[in-house]
Amino acid sequence: QSPQSSFSPSPIFTGSGDSASPCQAPAATPTEQSFADSVQRLVRDQFEQLASGLPERLARRKVLAGIVMSRGPDLDPSADLTVVCVTTGTKCLSGQHLDASGSCLLDCHAEILSRRCLLRFFHHQLATAIKSNSESIFQLATNGSNLRPEVSLHLYISTSPCGDARVFAPTDPGAAADASGDATEAANEDEHPTRASRGLLRTKIECGEGTIPVPATLVAQTWDGILGGERLLTMSCSDKVASWCLLGLQGCLLSRLVEPVYLRSIVIGSSFNRSHCRRALIGRLQRPAPGLPVAEPALLGVTERDPRQARAAPDCSLNWYCLDGVQPELVNSSTGRLVPETVTDASDSGGSNASRLSKRALFANYARLVHLLRRQHQAQSRRPQQQLRLPPVPKTGSSGITYREAKEACTEYRSAKSAMIGFLRQNGKGLWAAKPWELQEFT
């Protein structure tokens, strides 16, 4: 009998109150403001430490992101805070470098890489839980693991995510900031909330910066079309972060093993407008389907705004996460592969130029996790007195199955994502641009 998916969206949670309309977000309390500043400082300090050991041209950055884990009081700087990952980047893969092996990174925007680093961290924490269930941030249950209640996750981005959250903020009269670095409450109100341009899905510009609305006549992206010169479309960071608020950070494959994991807060370092951010990240997806609520992370600005980076964005992106021995990895954003001079036999790539955050690398990690889970189930059948409350073993994850087939087995997650895409389309927000199916045919 096929095991049931553990995917089950969590109830809505909010920041400072839950009465805000889809285009209004409550202001931060003094404690929450101090917490946001602490998150920013931790991510900045970790990046500076990592960058200090790199050549200047590889240490440059325009957008910085990171995820901080807290244990203790909610949105309180007195909590135990740990930097889980730090990333930089502002560019996407050039279509001419598309690769069917799953070895290249398609999107090197900083916040997107942070989530991919978080998946590596989740893999490690789930393996720890399966082995001992004591040192892990996850607690095991027979219907799927879940994040321990005292643990919460917080995303920092040095500027508002590209797309709907950012595109209007710099130009609206209300986007001017006061001396504290955050926009005033009056300024945070969208003066034109009903304009048709608000809330549209947008795609990133290949090998460049900025976003454009998804074409109304969007047709399926094809492998040969892109290799022949058509633009490779990648959904904006605003759209992707919004999907995390609905579907969870764990993604499709891990939805077989864990309950959805949501951000508790999103801290924005500059170009922050609460009204635009709330519409883009939360308001567009209010109740897309019965039983599918959108989580509402607290949206927080900072006291000291991240300085505007006026210089050209570097081609190199950096990623790092907090496991013993992990060194910063540097990726050429245009090729989606490691910067050549950083490839060594001692690196995580083992001499390959594929990133540890590529689809192929994450799928291999997932397969190892499933095999570990299968071995633990077999061991428990021989030693029932030492039972852990293990989640069911997906039938996927064995050698030979393709990445696409593994994702297709996650039926509940895929149904939820389809409902999200359909809801956005029906409400006039545009079409979700999917990548060519050939990118998922590797094993």
Coordinates of C-alpha atoms in Angstrom, one line a residue:
Q1 CA 0.0 0.0 0.0
S2 CA 1.3 3.4 -1.0
P3 CA 2.2 5.6 2.1
Q4 CA 0.2 8.7 2.6
S5 CA 1.8 12.1 2.1
S6 CA 2.4 14.1 5.3
F7 CA 1.5 17.4 3.6
S8 CA -1.0 19.2 5.6
P9 CA -0.9 23.0 5.7
S10 CA -0.7 24.7 9.1
P11 CA -3.1 27.2 10.5
I12 CA -2.6 30.8 9.7
F13 CA -0.3 32.7 12.1
T14 CA 0.4 36.4 12.0
G15 CA 2.8 38.9 13.4
S16 CA 1.6 41.8 15.6
G17 CA -2.1 41.0 15.3
D18 CA -4.2 39.3 12.7
S19 CA -6.8 41.9 11.7
A20 CA -4.9 43.4 8.8
S21 CA -6.5 43.5 5.4
P22 CA -4.8 41.8 2.5
C23 CA -2.9 45.1 1.7
Q24 CA -2.2 46.3 5.3
A25 CA 0.3 44.8 7.7
P26 CA 0.6 45.7 11.4
A27 CA 3.5 47.8 12.5
A28 CA 6.3 46.1 14.5
T29 CA 6.4 46.4 18.2
P30 CA 9.6 47.7 19.9
T31 CA 10.5 44.1 20.8
E32 CA 9.9 42.9 17.2
Q33 CA 11.9 45.8 15.8
S34 CA 14.8 44.9 18.1
F35 CA 14.5 41.3 17.0
A36 CA 14.6 42.3 13.3
D37 CA 17.7 44.3 13.9
S38 CA 19.3 41.3 15.6
V39 CA 18.5 39.1 12.6
Q40 CA 20.0 41.6 10.2
R41 CA 23.2 42.0 12.3
L42 CA 23.7 38.2 12.6
V43 CA 23.4 37.6 8.9
R44 CA 25.6 40.6 8.0
D45 CA 28.3 39.6 10.5
Q46 CA 28.3 36.0 9.2
F47 CA 28.7 37.2 5.6
E48 CA 31.6 39.5 6.6
Q49 CA 33.3 36.6 8.3
L50 CA 32.9 34.4 5.2
A51 CA 33.9 37.2 2.8
S52 CA 37.1 38.1 4.7
G53 CA 38.7 34.9 3.5
L54 CA 37.9 35.4 -0.2
P55 CA 39.5 37.5 -3.0
E56 CA 37.7 40.9 -3.3
R57 CA 36.2 40.2 -6.7
L58 CA 34.5 37.0 -5.3
A59 CA 33.4 38.6 -2.1
R60 CA 31.4 41.4 -3.8
R61 CA 27.7 41.3 -3.3
K62 CA 24.6 43.3 -4.2
V63 CA 21.8 41.4 -2.4
L64 CA 22.5 39.5 0.8
A65 CA 20.0 37.0 2.3
G66 CA 20.1 34.5 5.1
I67 CA 17.9 32.4 7.4
V68 CA 18.1 32.6 11.2
M69 CA 16.7 30.0 13.5
S70 CA 15.3 31.0 16.9
R71 CA 14.5 29.0 20.0
G72 CA 12.7 30.8 22.8
P73 CA 10.4 33.8 23.1
D74 CA 8.6 34.6 19.9
L75 CA 10.1 37.5 17.8
D76 CA 12.2 38.5 20.8
P77 CA 16.0 39.3 20.6
S78 CA 16.4 37.4 23.9
A79 CA 15.8 34.1 22.1
D80 CA 18.6 31.8 21.2
L81 CA 19.4 32.8 17.6
T82 CA 21.5 30.8 15.1
V83 CA 22.4 31.7 11.5
V84 CA 21.4 28.7 9.4
C85 CA 22.6 30.0 6.1
V86 CA 24.0 33.1 4.2
T87 CA 23.7 33.7 0.5
T88 CA 24.3 36.4 -2.1
G89 CA 23.2 36.8 -5.7
T90 CA 20.9 38.7 -8.2
K91 CA 21.0 36.8 -11.5
C92 CA 19.6 33.7 -13.2
L93 CA 21.0 31.1 -15.6
S94 CA 21.5 32.0 -19.3
G95 CA 19.3 29.8 -21.5
Q96 CA 22.3 28.7 -23.5
H97 CA 23.7 26.9 -20.4
L98 CA 20.6 24.7 -19.8
D99 CA 21.6 21.2 -18.8
A100 CA 19.4 18.1 -18.6
S101 CA 21.5 16.5 -15.8
G102 CA 20.1 18.7 -13.1
S103 CA 23.6 19.9 -12.3
C104 CA 23.2 23.6 -12.9
L105 CA 21.5 26.2 -10.7
L106 CA 18.7 28.0 -12.5
D107 CA 18.1 30.8 -10.1
C108 CA 21.0 32.4 -8.1
H109 CA 19.0 35.2 -6.4
A110 CA 20.1 35.3 -2.8
E111 CA 16.7 34.5 -1.1
I112 CA 16.2 31.5 -3.4
L113 CA 19.6 30.1 -2.6
S114 CA 18.9 30.6 1.1
R115 CA 15.9 28.3 0.8
R116 CA 18.0 25.7 -1.1
C117 CA 20.6 25.9 1.7
L118 CA 17.8 25.3 4.2
L119 CA 16.9 22.1 2.4
R120 CA 20.4 20.8 2.9
F121 CA 20.1 21.7 6.6
F122 CA 16.7 20.0 6.7
H123 CA 18.2 16.8 5.2
H124 CA 20.8 16.7 7.9
Q125 CA 18.3 17.4 10.7
L126 CA 15.9 14.7 9.4
A127 CA 18.7 12.2 9.3
T128 CA 19.6 13.1 12.9
A129 CA 16.0 12.7 13.9
I130 CA 15.7 9.3 12.2
K131 CA 18.9 8.1 14.0
S132 CA 18.2 9.5 17.5
N133 CA 15.3 11.9 17.6
S134 CA 17.0 13.9 20.3
E135 CA 19.4 16.4 18.8
S136 CA 17.2 17.4 15.8
I137 CA 14.9 20.4 15.2
F138 CA 12.4 17.9 13.9
Q139 CA 10.3 15.5 16.1
L140 CA 9.2 12.3 14.5
A141 CA 5.6 11.1 14.2
T142 CA 4.0 8.2 12.4
N143 CA 2.3 10.5 10.0
G144 CA 5.3 12.6 9.2
S145 CA 7.9 14.7 11.1
N146 CA 7.3 18.2 12.2
L147 CA 9.3 21.2 13.4
R148 CA 9.6 21.4 17.2
P149 CA 7.3 24.0 18.5
E150 CA 10.0 26.1 20.2
V151 CA 11.9 26.4 16.8
S152 CA 11.1 29.1 14.3
L153 CA 12.7 30.3 11.1
H154 CA 13.3 33.9 9.9
L155 CA 14.3 35.1 6.4
Y156 CA 16.5 38.2 6.0
I157 CA 16.8 39.9 2.6
S158 CA 18.9 43.1 2.3
T159 CA 16.2 44.5 -0.1
S160 CA 12.6 43.7 -0.8
P161 CA 12.3 40.6 -3.1
C162 CA 12.2 41.3 -6.8
G163 CA 8.8 41.4 -8.4
D164 CA 5.5 42.7 -7.0
A165 CA 7.0 43.5 -3.5
R166 CA 9.6 45.8 -4.9
V167 CA 8.5 47.1 -8.3
F168 CA 6.3 49.9 -6.9
A169 CA 8.0 50.6 -3.5
P170 CA 10.8 52.9 -4.8
T171 CA 8.5 55.0 -7.0
D172 CA 5.5 55.5 -4.7
P173 CA 5.5 58.8 -2.8
G174 CA 4.8 56.7 0.3
A175 CA 8.0 54.8 0.0
A176 CA 10.2 57.5 1.5
A177 CA 11.8 56.5 4.7
D178 CA 12.1 58.3 8.0
A179 CA 15.3 58.7 10.0
S180 CA 15.0 55.3 11.5
G181 CA 15.4 53.7 8.1
D182 CA 11.8 52.3 8.0
A183 CA 8.9 53.9 6.2
T184 CA 6.3 55.7 8.3
E185 CA 2.9 54.2 8.8
A186 CA 1.2 56.7 6.6
A187 CA 3.8 56.1 3.9
N188 CA 3.3 52.4 4.0
E189 CA -0.3 52.6 2.7
D190 CA -0.6 51.9 -1.0
E191 CA -2.2 54.9 -2.6
H192 CA -3.4 52.9 -5.6
P193 CA -4.3 49.4 -4.3
T194 CA -6.9 48.7 -7.0
R195 CA -4.7 49.3 -10.0
A196 CA -4.5 46.4 -12.4
S197 CA -0.7 46.4 -12.2
R198 CA -0.8 45.5 -8.5
G199 CA -0.2 41.8 -7.6
L200 CA 0.8 40.6 -11.0
L201 CA 3.0 37.6 -11.4
R202 CA 6.4 38.6 -12.9
T203 CA 9.4 36.9 -14.3
K204 CA 13.1 37.7 -13.9
I205 CA 15.2 38.9 -16.8
E206 CA 17.6 36.3 -18.1
C207 CA 21.2 37.2 -17.1
G208 CA 20.1 40.6 -15.9
E209 CA 18.2 42.3 -13.1
G210 CA 14.6 43.5 -12.7
T211 CA 11.3 41.8 -13.6
I212 CA 8.6 42.0 -16.2
P213 CA 4.9 40.8 -16.0
V214 CA 4.3 37.3 -17.3
P215 CA 3.1 37.5 -20.9
A216 CA -0.7 37.2 -21.2
T217 CA -0.2 34.7 -24.1
L218 CA 2.4 32.6 -22.3
V219 CA 3.0 29.3 -23.9
A220 CA 4.9 26.3 -22.4
Q221 CA 8.6 26.8 -22.3
T222 CA 10.4 24.2 -24.4
W223 CA 13.9 22.9 -24.3
D224 CA 14.6 23.4 -28.0
G225 CA 12.9 26.8 -28.0
I226 CA 15.2 28.2 -25.3
L227 CA 18.3 26.7 -26.8
G228 CA 17.2 28.3 -30.1
G229 CA 17.2 31.8 -28.5
E230 CA 13.9 32.2 -26.6
R231 CA 14.1 33.9 -23.3
L232 CA 14.3 31.5 -20.2
L233 CA 11.5 32.6 -17.9
T234 CA 12.0 32.3 -14.1
M235 CA 9.4 33.4 -11.6
S236 CA 10.2 36.5 -9.5
C237 CA 11.4 36.2 -5.9
S238 CA 8.1 37.8 -4.7
D239 CA 6.2 35.0 -6.4
K240 CA 8.4 32.3 -5.0
V241 CA 8.4 33.6 -1.5
A242 CA 4.6 33.9 -1.7
S243 CA 4.4 30.2 -2.7
W244 CA 6.5 29.3 0.4
C245 CA 3.9 31.1 2.6
L246 CA 1.3 28.8 1.2
L247 CA 3.1 25.5 0.5
G248 CA 5.9 25.7 3.0
L249 CA 9.7 25.9 2.8
Q250 CA 10.3 22.1 2.7
G251 CA 9.3 21.9 -1.0
C252 CA 7.7 19.0 -2.9
L253 CA 10.0 16.0 -2.1
L254 CA 10.3 16.6 1.6
S255 CA 6.5 17.0 1.9
R256 CA 6.4 13.2 1.9
L257 CA 8.4 13.2 5.2
V258 CA 7.6 16.4 7.1
E259 CA 4.7 18.7 7.8
P260 CA 4.9 22.0 6.0
V261 CA 7.5 24.4 7.5
Y262 CA 6.8 28.1 7.4
L263 CA 8.7 31.3 7.9
R264 CA 7.8 33.1 11.2
S265 CA 9.1 36.4 9.9
I266 CA 10.6 38.1 6.9
V267 CA 13.0 40.9 7.6
I268 CA 13.7 43.4 4.8
G269 CA 16.8 45.5 4.9
S270 CA 15.8 48.3 2.4
S271 CA 13.1 49.3 -0.1
F272 CA 10.6 48.0 2.4
N273 CA 7.0 49.0 2.1
R274 CA 4.6 47.0 4.3
S275 CA 1.6 47.4 2.1
H276 CA 3.4 46.3 -1.1
C277 CA 5.2 43.4 0.7
R278 CA 2.0 42.1 2.3
R279 CA 0.1 42.2 -0.9
A280 CA 2.9 40.5 -2.8
L281 CA 3.8 37.8 -0.2
I282 CA 0.5 37.2 1.5
G283 CA -2.5 39.1 0.2
R284 CA -2.5 37.6 -3.3
L285 CA -3.0 34.1 -1.9
Q286 CA -5.8 34.6 0.7
R287 CA -7.7 31.3 0.8
P288 CA -6.9 29.9 -2.7
A289 CA -8.8 26.6 -1.9
P290 CA -10.7 25.1 1.1
G291 CA -8.4 23.9 3.8
L292 CA -5.4 25.7 2.2
P293 CA -4.6 28.8 4.3
V294 CA -1.7 31.0 3.7
A295 CA 0.7 31.4 6.6
E296 CA 1.3 35.1 7.6
P297 CA 4.9 35.7 8.7
A298 CA 5.6 39.0 10.4
L299 CA 6.9 41.5 7.9
L300 CA 9.6 43.6 9.5
G301 CA 11.9 46.5 8.5
V302 CA 15.1 47.4 10.1
T303 CA 16.5 50.5 11.9
E304 CA 19.7 50.7 9.9
R305 CA 18.8 50.3 6.2
D306 CA 21.1 48.2 4.0
P307 CA 23.0 50.7 1.8
R308 CA 22.0 50.9 -1.8
Q309 CA 24.5 49.0 -4.0
A310 CA 24.8 51.2 -7.0
R311 CA 27.5 49.2 -8.8
A312 CA 26.9 46.5 -11.3
A313 CA 25.8 43.2 -9.9
P314 CA 28.6 40.6 -9.8
D315 CA 28.2 37.4 -11.8
C316 CA 29.3 35.4 -8.7
S317 CA 26.9 34.2 -6.0
L318 CA 27.9 32.8 -2.6
N319 CA 26.2 30.2 -0.4
W320 CA 27.0 28.8 3.0
Y321 CA 25.1 26.8 5.7
C322 CA 25.9 26.0 9.3
L323 CA 27.1 22.4 9.3
D324 CA 30.5 21.4 10.5
G325 CA 33.2 21.7 7.8
V326 CA 31.0 23.5 5.3
Q327 CA 32.9 26.2 3.4
P328 CA 31.4 29.0 1.3
E329 CA 30.6 27.9 -2.2
L330 CA 30.8 30.3 -5.2
V331 CA 28.7 29.9 -8.2
N332 CA 28.8 31.7 -11.6
S333 CA 25.1 32.8 -11.9
S334 CA 25.1 32.8 -15.7
T335 CA 26.3 29.2 -16.0
G336 CA 24.8 27.9 -12.8
R337 CA 28.0 26.1 -12.0
L338 CA 30.9 26.6 -9.6
V339 CA 33.4 29.4 -10.3
P340 CA 36.2 27.4 -12.0
E341 CA 39.1 28.4 -9.7
T342 CA 37.1 27.3 -6.6
V343 CA 36.6 23.7 -7.8
T344 CA 38.8 21.2 -5.9
D345 CA 38.7 17.6 -4.9
A346 CA 38.2 18.7 -1.3
S347 CA 35.1 20.8 -2.1
D348 CA 31.6 19.5 -1.6
S349 CA 31.4 18.9 -5.4
G350 CA 34.2 16.4 -5.2
G351 CA 36.0 17.9 -8.1
S352 CA 32.8 18.4 -10.2
N353 CA 31.7 21.9 -11.2
A354 CA 28.1 21.2 -10.0
S355 CA 26.8 23.2 -7.0
R356 CA 25.8 21.3 -3.8
L357 CA 22.5 23.2 -4.2
S358 CA 21.6 21.9 -7.7
K359 CA 18.5 19.8 -8.2
R360 CA 20.7 16.8 -8.8
A361 CA 22.6 17.2 -5.5
L362 CA 19.5 17.8 -3.5
F363 CA 17.8 14.8 -5.1
A364 CA 20.7 12.6 -4.2
N365 CA 20.5 13.8 -0.6
Y366 CA 16.8 13.1 -0.5
A367 CA 17.4 9.6 -1.9
R368 CA 20.0 8.9 0.9
L369 CA 17.5 10.1 3.5
V370 CA 14.8 7.7 2.2
H371 CA 17.3 4.8 2.2
L372 CA 18.2 5.7 5.8
L373 CA 14.6 5.8 6.7
R374 CA 14.0 2.4 5.1
R375 CA 16.9 0.8 7.0
Q376 CA 15.5 2.2 10.3
H377 CA 12.1 0.7 9.5
Q378 CA 13.7 -2.7 8.9
A379 CA 15.7 -2.4 12.1
Q380 CA 12.6 -1.6 14.1
S381 CA 10.8 -4.6 12.7
R382 CA 13.6 -6.7 14.3
R383 CA 13.7 -4.7 17.5
P384 CA 10.2 -3.5 18.2
Q385 CA 11.1 -2.6 21.8
Q386 CA 13.3 0.3 20.5
Q387 CA 10.7 1.8 18.3
L388 CA 10.9 5.4 17.1
R389 CA 7.8 7.1 15.7
L390 CA 9.2 7.0 12.1
P391 CA 7.2 8.6 9.2
P392 CA 6.3 6.3 6.4
V393 CA 8.9 5.4 3.7
P394 CA 8.1 6.9 0.3
K395 CA 8.3 4.3 -2.5
T396 CA 10.4 6.8 -4.4
G397 CA 14.0 7.6 -3.7
S398 CA 15.5 4.4 -5.0
S399 CA 18.1 4.4 -7.8
G400 CA 16.7 4.6 -11.3
I401 CA 13.6 6.7 -10.6
T402 CA 13.7 10.2 -12.2
Y403 CA 13.4 13.4 -10.4
R404 CA 10.1 14.1 -12.1
E405 CA 8.7 10.7 -11.1
A406 CA 9.7 11.4 -7.5
K407 CA 7.9 14.7 -7.5
E408 CA 4.8 13.3 -9.2
A409 CA 4.4 10.9 -6.2
C410 CA 3.9 13.9 -3.9
T411 CA 0.3 14.1 -4.9
E412 CA -1.0 16.3 -2.1
Y413 CA 1.7 18.9 -2.5
R414 CA 1.3 19.0 -6.2
S415 CA -2.5 19.4 -5.8
A416 CA -2.0 22.4 -3.5
K417 CA 0.5 24.0 -5.9
S418 CA -2.0 23.5 -8.8
A419 CA -4.7 25.1 -6.7
M420 CA -2.4 28.1 -6.0
I421 CA -1.6 28.5 -9.7
G422 CA -5.2 28.2 -10.8
F423 CA -6.3 30.7 -8.1
L424 CA -3.8 33.3 -9.3
R425 CA -4.8 32.8 -12.9
Q426 CA -8.6 33.0 -12.1
N427 CA -8.0 36.2 -10.2
G428 CA -6.2 38.0 -13.1
K429 CA -2.7 37.8 -11.6
G430 CA -1.2 36.0 -14.5
L431 CA 0.2 32.6 -15.5
W432 CA 2.9 30.7 -13.6
A433 CA 5.9 30.0 -16.0
A434 CA 7.0 26.4 -15.6
K435 CA 10.4 25.2 -16.8
P436 CA 10.8 22.7 -19.7
W437 CA 9.9 19.2 -18.5
E438 CA 13.3 17.9 -19.8
L439 CA 15.0 19.5 -16.7
Q440 CA 13.4 16.9 -14.5
E441 CA 14.3 13.8 -16.4
F442 CA 17.5 13.0 -14.6
T443 CA 18.0 10.2 -12.1

